[in-house]
CSV table of C-alpha atoms and ligand atoms in Angstrom, one decimal:
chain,number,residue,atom,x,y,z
J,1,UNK,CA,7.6,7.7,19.0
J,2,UNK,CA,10.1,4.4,19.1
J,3,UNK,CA,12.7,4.4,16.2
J,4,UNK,CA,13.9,1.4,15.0
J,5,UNK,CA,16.9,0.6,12.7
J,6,UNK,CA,16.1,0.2,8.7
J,7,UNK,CA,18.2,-2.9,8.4
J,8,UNK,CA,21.6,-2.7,6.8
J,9,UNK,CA,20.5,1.0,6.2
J,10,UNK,CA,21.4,2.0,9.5
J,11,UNK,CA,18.9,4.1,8.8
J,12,UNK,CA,16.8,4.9,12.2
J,13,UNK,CA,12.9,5.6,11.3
J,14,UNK,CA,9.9,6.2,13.3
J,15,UNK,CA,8.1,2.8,13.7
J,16,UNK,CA,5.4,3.9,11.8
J,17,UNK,CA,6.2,5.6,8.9
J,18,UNK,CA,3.9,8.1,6.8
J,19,UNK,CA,2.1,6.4,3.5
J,20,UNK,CA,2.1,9.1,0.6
J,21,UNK,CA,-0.5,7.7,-1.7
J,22,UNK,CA,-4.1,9.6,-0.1
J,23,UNK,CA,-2.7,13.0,-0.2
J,24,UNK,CA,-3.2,13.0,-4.1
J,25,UNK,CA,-7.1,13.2,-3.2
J,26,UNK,CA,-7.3,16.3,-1.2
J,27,UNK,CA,-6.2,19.8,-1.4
J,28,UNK,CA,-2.4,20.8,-1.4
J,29,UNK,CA,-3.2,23.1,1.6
J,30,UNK,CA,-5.0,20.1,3.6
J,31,UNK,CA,-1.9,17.7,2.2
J,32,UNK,CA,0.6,19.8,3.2
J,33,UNK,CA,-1.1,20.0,7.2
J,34,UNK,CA,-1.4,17.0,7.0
J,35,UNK,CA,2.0,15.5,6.6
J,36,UNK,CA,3.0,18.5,8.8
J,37,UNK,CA,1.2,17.1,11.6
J,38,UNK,CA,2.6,13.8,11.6
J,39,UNK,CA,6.1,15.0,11.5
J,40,UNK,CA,4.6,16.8,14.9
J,41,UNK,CA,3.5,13.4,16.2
J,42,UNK,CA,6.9,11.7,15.7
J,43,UNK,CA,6.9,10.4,12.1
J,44,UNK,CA,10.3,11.0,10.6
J,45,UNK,CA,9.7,8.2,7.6
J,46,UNK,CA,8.2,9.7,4.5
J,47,UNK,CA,7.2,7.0,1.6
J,48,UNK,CA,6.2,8.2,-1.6
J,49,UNK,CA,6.1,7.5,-4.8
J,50,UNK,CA,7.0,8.9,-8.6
J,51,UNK,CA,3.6,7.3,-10.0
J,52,UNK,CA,1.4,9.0,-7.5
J,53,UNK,CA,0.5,12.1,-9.2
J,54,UNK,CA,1.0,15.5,-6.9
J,55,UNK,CA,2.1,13.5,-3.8
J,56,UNK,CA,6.0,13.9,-4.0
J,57,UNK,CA,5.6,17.3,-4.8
J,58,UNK,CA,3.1,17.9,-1.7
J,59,UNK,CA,5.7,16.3,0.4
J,60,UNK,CA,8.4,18.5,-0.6
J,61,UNK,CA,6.5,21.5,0.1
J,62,UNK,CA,5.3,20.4,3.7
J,63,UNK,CA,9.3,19.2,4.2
J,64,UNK,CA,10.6,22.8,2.7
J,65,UNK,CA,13.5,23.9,4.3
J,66,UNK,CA,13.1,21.3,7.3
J,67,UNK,CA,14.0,18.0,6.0
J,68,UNK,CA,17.1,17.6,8.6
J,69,UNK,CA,15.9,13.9,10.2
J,70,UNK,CA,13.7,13.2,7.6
J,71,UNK,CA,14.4,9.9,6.0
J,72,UNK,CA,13.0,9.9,2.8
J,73,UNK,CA,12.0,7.3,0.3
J,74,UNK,CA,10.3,7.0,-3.1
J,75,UNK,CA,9.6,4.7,-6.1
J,76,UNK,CA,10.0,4.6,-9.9
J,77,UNK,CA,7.9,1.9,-11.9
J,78,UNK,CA,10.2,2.7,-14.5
J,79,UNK,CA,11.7,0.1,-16.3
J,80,UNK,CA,14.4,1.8,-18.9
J,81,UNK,CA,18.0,3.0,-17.7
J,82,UNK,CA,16.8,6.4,-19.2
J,83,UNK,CA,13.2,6.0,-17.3
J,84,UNK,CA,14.8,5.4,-14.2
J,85,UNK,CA,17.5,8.2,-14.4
J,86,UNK,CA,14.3,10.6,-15.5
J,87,UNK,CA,12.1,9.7,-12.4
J,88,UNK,CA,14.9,10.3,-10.0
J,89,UNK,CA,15.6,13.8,-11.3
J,90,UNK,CA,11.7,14.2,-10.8
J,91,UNK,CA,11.8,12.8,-7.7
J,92,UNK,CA,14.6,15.2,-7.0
J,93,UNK,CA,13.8,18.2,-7.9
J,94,UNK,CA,9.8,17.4,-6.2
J,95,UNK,CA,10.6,16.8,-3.0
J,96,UNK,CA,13.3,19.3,-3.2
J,97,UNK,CA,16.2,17.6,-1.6
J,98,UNK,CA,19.6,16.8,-3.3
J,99,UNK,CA,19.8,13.4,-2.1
J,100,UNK,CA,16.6,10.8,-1.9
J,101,UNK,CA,17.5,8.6,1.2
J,102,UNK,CA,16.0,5.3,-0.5
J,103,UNK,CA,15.0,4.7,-3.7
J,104,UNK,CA,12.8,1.8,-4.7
J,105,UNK,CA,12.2,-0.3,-7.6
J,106,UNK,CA,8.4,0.2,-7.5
J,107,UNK,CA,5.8,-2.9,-7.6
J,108,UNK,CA,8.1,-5.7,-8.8
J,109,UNK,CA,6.0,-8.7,-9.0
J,110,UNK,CA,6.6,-10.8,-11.5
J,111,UNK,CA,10.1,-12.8,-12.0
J,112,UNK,CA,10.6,-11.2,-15.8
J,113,UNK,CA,10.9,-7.6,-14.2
J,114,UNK,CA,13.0,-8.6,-11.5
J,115,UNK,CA,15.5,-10.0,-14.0
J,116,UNK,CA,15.7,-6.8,-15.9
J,117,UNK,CA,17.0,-5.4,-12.8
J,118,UNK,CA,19.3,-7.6,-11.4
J,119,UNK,CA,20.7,-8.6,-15.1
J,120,UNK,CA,24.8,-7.4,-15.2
J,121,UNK,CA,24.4,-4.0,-16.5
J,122,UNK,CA,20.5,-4.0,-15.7
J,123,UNK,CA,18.4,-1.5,-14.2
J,124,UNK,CA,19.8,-2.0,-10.3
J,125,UNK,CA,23.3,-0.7,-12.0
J,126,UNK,CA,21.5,2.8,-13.2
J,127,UNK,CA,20.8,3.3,-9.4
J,128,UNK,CA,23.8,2.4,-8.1
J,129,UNK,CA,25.5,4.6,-10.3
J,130,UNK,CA,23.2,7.3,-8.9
J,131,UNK,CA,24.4,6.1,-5.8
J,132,UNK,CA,28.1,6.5,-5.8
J,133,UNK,CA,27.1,9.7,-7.5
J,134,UNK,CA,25.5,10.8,-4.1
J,135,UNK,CA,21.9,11.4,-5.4
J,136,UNK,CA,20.4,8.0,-3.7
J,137,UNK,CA,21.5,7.2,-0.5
J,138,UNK,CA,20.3,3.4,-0.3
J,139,UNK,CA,18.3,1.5,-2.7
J,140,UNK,CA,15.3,-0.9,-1.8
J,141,UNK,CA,12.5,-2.9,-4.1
J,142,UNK,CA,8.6,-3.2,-3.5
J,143,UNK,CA,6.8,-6.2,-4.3
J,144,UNK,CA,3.3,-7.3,-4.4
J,145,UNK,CA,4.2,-10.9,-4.7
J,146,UNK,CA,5.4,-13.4,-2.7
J,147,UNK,CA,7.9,-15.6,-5.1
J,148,UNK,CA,9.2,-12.3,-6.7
J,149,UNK,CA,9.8,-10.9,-3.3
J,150,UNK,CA,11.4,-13.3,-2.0
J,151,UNK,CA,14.1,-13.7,-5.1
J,152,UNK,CA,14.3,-10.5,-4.5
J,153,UNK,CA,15.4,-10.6,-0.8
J,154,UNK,CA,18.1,-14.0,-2.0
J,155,UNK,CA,19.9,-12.0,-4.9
J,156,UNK,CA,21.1,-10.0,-1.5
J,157,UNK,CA,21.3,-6.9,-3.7
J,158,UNK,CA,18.5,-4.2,-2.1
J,159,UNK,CA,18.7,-2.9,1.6
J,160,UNK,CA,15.1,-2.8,2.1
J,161,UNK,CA,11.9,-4.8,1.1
J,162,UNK,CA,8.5,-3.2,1.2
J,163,UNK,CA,5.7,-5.7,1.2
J,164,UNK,CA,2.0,-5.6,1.8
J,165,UNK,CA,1.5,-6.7,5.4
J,166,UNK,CA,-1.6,-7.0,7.9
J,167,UNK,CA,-3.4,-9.3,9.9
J,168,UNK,CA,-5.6,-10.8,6.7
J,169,UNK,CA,-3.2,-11.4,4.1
J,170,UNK,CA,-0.5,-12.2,6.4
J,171,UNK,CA,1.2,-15.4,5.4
J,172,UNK,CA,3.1,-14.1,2.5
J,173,UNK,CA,4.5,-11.6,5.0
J,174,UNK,CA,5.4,-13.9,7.7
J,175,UNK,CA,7.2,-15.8,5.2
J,176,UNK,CA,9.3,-13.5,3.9
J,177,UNK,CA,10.3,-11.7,6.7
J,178,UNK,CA,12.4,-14.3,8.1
J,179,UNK,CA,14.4,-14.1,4.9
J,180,UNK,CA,14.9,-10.5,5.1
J,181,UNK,CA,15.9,-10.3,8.5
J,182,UNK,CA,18.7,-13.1,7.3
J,183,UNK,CA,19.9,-10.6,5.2
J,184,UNK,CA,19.7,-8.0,7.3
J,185,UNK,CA,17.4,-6.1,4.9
J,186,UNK,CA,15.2,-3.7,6.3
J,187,UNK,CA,11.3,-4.6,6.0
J,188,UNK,CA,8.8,-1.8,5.2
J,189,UNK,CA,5.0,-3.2,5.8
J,190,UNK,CA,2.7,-1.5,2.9
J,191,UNK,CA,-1.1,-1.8,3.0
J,192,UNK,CA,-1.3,-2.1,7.0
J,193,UNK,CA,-4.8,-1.3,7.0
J,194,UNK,CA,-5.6,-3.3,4.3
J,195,UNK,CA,-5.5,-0.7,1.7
J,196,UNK,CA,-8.7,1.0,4.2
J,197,UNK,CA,-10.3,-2.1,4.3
J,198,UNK,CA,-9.7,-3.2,8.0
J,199,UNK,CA,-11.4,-0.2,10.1
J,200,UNK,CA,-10.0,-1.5,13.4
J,201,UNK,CA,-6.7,0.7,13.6
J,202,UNK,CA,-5.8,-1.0,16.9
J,203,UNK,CA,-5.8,-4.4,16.2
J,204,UNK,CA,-4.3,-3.5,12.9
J,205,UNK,CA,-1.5,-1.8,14.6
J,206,UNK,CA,-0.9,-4.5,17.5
J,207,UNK,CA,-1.1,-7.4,15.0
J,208,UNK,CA,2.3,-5.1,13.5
J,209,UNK,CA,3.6,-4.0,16.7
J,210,UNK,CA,4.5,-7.8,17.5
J,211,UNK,CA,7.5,-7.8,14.8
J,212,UNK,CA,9.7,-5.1,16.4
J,213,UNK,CA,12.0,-4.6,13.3
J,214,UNK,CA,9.1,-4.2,11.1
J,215,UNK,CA,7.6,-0.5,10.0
J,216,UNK,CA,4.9,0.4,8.7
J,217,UNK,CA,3.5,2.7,6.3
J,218,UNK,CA,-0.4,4.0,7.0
J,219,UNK,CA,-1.6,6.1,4.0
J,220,UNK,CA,-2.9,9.0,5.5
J,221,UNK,CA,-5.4,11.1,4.4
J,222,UNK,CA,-6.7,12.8,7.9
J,223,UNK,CA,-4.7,14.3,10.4
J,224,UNK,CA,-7.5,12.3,13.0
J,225,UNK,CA,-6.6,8.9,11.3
J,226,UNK,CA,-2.6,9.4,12.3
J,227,UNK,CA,-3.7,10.8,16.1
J,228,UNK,CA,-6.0,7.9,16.3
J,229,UNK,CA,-2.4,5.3,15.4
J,230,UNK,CA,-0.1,7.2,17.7
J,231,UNK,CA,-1.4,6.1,21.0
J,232,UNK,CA,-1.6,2.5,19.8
J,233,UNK,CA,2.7,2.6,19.0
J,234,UNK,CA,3.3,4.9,21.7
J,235,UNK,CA,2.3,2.2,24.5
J,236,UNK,CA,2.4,-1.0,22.8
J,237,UNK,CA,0.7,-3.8,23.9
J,238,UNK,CA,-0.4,-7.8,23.3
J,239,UNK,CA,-3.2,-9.0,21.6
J,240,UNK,CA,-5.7,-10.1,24.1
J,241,UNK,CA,-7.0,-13.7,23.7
J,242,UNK,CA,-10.2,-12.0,23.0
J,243,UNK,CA,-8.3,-9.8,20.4
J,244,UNK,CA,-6.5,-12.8,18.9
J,245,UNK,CA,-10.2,-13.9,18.3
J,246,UNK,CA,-11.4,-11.3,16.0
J,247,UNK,CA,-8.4,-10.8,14.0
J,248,UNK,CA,-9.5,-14.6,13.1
J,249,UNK,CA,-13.0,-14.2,13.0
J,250,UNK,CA,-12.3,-11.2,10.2
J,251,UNK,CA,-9.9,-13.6,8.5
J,252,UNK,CA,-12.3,-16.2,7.9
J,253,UNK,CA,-14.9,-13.4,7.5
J,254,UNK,CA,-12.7,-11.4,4.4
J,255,UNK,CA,-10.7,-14.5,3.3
J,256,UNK,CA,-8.5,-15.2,0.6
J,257,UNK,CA,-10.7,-13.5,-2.2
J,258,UNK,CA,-9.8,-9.8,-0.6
J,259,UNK,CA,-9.0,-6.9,-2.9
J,260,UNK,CA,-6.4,-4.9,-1.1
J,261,UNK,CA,-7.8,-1.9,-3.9
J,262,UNK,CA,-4.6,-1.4,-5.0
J,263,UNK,CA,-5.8,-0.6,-8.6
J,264,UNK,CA,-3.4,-2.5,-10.3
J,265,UNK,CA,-5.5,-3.8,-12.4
J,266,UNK,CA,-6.6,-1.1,-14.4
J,267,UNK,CA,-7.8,0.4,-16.4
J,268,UNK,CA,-10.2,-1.3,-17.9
J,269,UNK,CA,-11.4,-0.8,-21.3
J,270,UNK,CA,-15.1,-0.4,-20.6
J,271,UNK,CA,-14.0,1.6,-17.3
J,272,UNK,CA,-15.0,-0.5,-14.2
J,273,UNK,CA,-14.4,0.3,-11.0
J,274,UNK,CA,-13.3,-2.8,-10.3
J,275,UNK,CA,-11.7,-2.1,-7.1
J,276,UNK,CA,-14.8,-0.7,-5.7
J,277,UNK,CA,-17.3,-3.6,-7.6
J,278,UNK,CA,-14.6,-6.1,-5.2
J,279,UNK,CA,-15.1,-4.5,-1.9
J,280,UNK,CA,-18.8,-4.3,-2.7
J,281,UNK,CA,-19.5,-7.3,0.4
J,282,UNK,CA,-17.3,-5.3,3.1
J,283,UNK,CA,-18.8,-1.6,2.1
J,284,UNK,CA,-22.4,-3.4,2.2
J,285,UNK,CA,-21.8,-4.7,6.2
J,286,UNK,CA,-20.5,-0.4,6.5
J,287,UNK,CA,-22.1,1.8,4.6
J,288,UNK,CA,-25.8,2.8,4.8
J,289,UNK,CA,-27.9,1.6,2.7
J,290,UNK,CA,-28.8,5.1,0.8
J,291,UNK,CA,-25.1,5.4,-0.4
J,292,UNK,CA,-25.1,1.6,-1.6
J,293,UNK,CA,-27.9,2.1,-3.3
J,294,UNK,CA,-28.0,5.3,-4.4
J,295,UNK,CA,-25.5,7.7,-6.1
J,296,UNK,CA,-22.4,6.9,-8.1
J,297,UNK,CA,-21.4,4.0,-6.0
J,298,UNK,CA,-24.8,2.2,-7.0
J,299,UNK,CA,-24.0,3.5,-10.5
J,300,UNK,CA,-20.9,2.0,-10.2
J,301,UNK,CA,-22.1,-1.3,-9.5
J,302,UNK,CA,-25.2,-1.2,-12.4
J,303,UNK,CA,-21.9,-0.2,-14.6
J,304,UNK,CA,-20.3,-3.6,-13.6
J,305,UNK,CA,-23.1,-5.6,-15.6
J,306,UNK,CA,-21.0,-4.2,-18.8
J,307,UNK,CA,-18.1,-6.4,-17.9
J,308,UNK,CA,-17.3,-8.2,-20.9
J,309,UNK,CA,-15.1,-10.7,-19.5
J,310,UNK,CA,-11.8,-10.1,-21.8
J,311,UNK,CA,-9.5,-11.1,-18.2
J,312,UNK,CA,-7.1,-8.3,-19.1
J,313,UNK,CA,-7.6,-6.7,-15.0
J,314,UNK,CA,-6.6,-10.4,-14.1
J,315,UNK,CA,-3.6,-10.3,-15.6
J,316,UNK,CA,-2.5,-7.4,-14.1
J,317,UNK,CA,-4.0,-8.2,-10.4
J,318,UNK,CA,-1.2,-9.2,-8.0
J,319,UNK,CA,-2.8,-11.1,-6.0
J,320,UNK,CA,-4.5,-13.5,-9.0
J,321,UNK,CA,-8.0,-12.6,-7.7
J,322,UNK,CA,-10.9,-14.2,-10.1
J,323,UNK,CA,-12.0,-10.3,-10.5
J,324,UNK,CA,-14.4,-11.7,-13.2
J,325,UNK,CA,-16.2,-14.3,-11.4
J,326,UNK,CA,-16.4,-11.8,-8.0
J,327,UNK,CA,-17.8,-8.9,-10.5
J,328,UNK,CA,-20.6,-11.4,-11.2
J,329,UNK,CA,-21.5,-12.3,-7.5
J,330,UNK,CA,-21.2,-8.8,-6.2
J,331,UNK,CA,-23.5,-7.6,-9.1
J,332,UNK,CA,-26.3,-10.1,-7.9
J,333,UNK,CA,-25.4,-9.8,-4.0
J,334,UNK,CA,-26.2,-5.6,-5.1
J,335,UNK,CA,-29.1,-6.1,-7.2
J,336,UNK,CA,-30.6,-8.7,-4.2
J,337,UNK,CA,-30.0,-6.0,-2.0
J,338,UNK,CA,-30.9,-3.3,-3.8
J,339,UNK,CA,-34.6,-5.2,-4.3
J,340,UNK,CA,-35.2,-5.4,-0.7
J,341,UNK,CA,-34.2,-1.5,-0.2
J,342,UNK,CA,-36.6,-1.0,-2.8
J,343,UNK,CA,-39.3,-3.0,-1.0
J,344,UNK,CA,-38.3,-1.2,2.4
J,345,UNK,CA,-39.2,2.3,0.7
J,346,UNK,CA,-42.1,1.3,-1.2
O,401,LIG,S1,-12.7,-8.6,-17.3
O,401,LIG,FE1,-14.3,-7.1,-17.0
O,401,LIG,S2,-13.6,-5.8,-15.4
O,401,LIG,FE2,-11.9,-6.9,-16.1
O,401,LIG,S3,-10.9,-5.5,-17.6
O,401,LIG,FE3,-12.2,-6.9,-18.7
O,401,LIG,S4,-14.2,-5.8,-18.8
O,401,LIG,FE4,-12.9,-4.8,-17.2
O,402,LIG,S1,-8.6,-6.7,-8.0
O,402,LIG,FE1,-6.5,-7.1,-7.6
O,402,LIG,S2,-5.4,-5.5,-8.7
O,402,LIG,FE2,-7.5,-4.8,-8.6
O,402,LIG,S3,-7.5,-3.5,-6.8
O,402,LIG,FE3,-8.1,-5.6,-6.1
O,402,LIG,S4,-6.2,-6.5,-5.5
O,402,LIG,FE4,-5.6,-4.7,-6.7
């Protein structure tokens, strides 16, 4: 697979890296083959993260004893100099390596947080300590939010953003990019399938493929969903006019009111699942009708009439969605639907 250079890094990664957050939901045997076989395919950029769960861990047991190559990165959410220095000794001693090759400020969306790292003697100083002291070899931010990321990319002080970037939510991502590549600070493209919400991997892929300094970062879950993205980057081509259609037919289709189910806004205190509630239009145009209407996601969705309203998931939602006015229309676009696959059986 192409490499590409990670910015002011000089760090040369695969263009499409591997995204650590799925393996936490399968078996450490099946997690482990899986990240094996995209290291087999070409993949020499590992993302992870410190927040999710047994993934870092997973890695460094697929990686043991053959991470020559590799280029490694992972994320604290941390927000203490002790926190930070905590996570990267976890991080550390997980993926079993005695020097992480970027480490990232995790999900830093909001222009408070960002402060408390750039401040003199702030957060950012803990890891470049770490730094000099050899056990980060570059240090990088993610960011779920445009204004943040962007301040982020001016201070000049991180060698890599990571930012959420497809074909439906990608203004944001155009607009920063330019910045970045000012800077010569390498861009990292989370969410490139929409956090699983665009099923069409090779538009998804060619829509990335046209920004060349760009990577990307699938979550991977299936060894079949990475052989399925290989062929696309291995001979890239255009978007067709016909192509260029659909991505904006599925743009106007999903819109602005998307939930890239990226379950920052939990939890919440009457336990939603608020991320699957959101994507309750997109599943109902995918799913058959027996597992909409049926079984836990359908209890899911009768659980969604508890909503109280309190706003606390909005708050945390980094992409402002109005979580409690789309809770109230997918409830009644379910129950609708639910009635007429009622009347089908009857
Ligand atoms: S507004 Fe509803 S869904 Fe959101 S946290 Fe409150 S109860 Fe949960
Ligand atoms: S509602 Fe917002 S915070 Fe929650 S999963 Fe969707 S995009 Fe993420």
């Amino acid at each position: 697979m192409e490499k590409i250079r990670l910015g002011r890094t000089e760090l040369v990664v695969s263009r499409v890296g591997f995204g650590g957050i799925p393996i936490q939901r399968i078996s450490e045997d099946e997690a482990i083959a899986v990240v094996r076989r995209c290291l087999e395919l070409g993949i020499n950029f590992l993302d992870t993260a410190n927040g999710y769960t047994t993934s870092e861990e997973r890695i460094g047991k697929a990686i043991s004893g053959r991470s020559e190559g590799l280029v490694l990165a992972t994320k604290s959410l941390e927000r203490t100099p002790e926190g930070i220095e905590n996570h990267l000794k976890l991080s550390l001693e997980r993926l079993g390596v005695k020097s992480i090759d970027l480490f990232q400020f995790h999900n830093v969306s909001d222009a408070g947080t960002l402060d408390k790292i750039l401040a003199p003697g702030g957060l950012l100083t803990v890891a470049e300590e770490a730094k000099r002291a050899g056990l980060i070899k570059h240090i990088g931010v993610t960011s779920h939010q445009i204004d943040t990321a962007k301040e982020a990319v001016k201070s000049d002080r991180f060698e890599t953003i990571m930012f959420p970037c497809n074909f439906i939510t990608c203004e944001d991502a155009e607009e920063l990019l330019p910045l970045a590549r000012e800077r010569d600070i390498g861009f990292i493209a989370m969410k490139p399938l929409a956090g699983g919400m665009l099923d069409n991997i090779p538009l998804a892929f060619k829509y990335l493929l046209q920004f060349p300094d760009v990577v990307s970062i699938p979550g991977i879950e299936r060894v079949t969903e990475i052989e399925a993205i290989i062929p696309i980057v291995a001979r890239p081509q255009p978007l067709t006019a016909a192509e260029q259609a659909e991505i904006e037919r599925l743009r106007q289709e999903l819109g602005t009111r998307f939930c890239r189910r990226c379950e920052y806004c939990q939890p919440c205190a009457v336990e939603i699942a608020i991320s699957d509630v959101m994507a309750f239009p997109s599943l109902a145009k995918r799913l058959p009708l027996v597992r909409l209407y049926t079984g836990k996601f359908a209890e899911e969705l009768e659980k969604a009439a508890d909503c109280t309203e309190c706003g606390d998931c909005e708050e945390r939602c980094p992409y402002h969605l109005p979580i409690r006015e789309m809770i109230v229309e997918h409830v009644k676009m379910y129950r609708a639907g639910k009635r007429e696959y009622q009347k089908r059986l009857a």
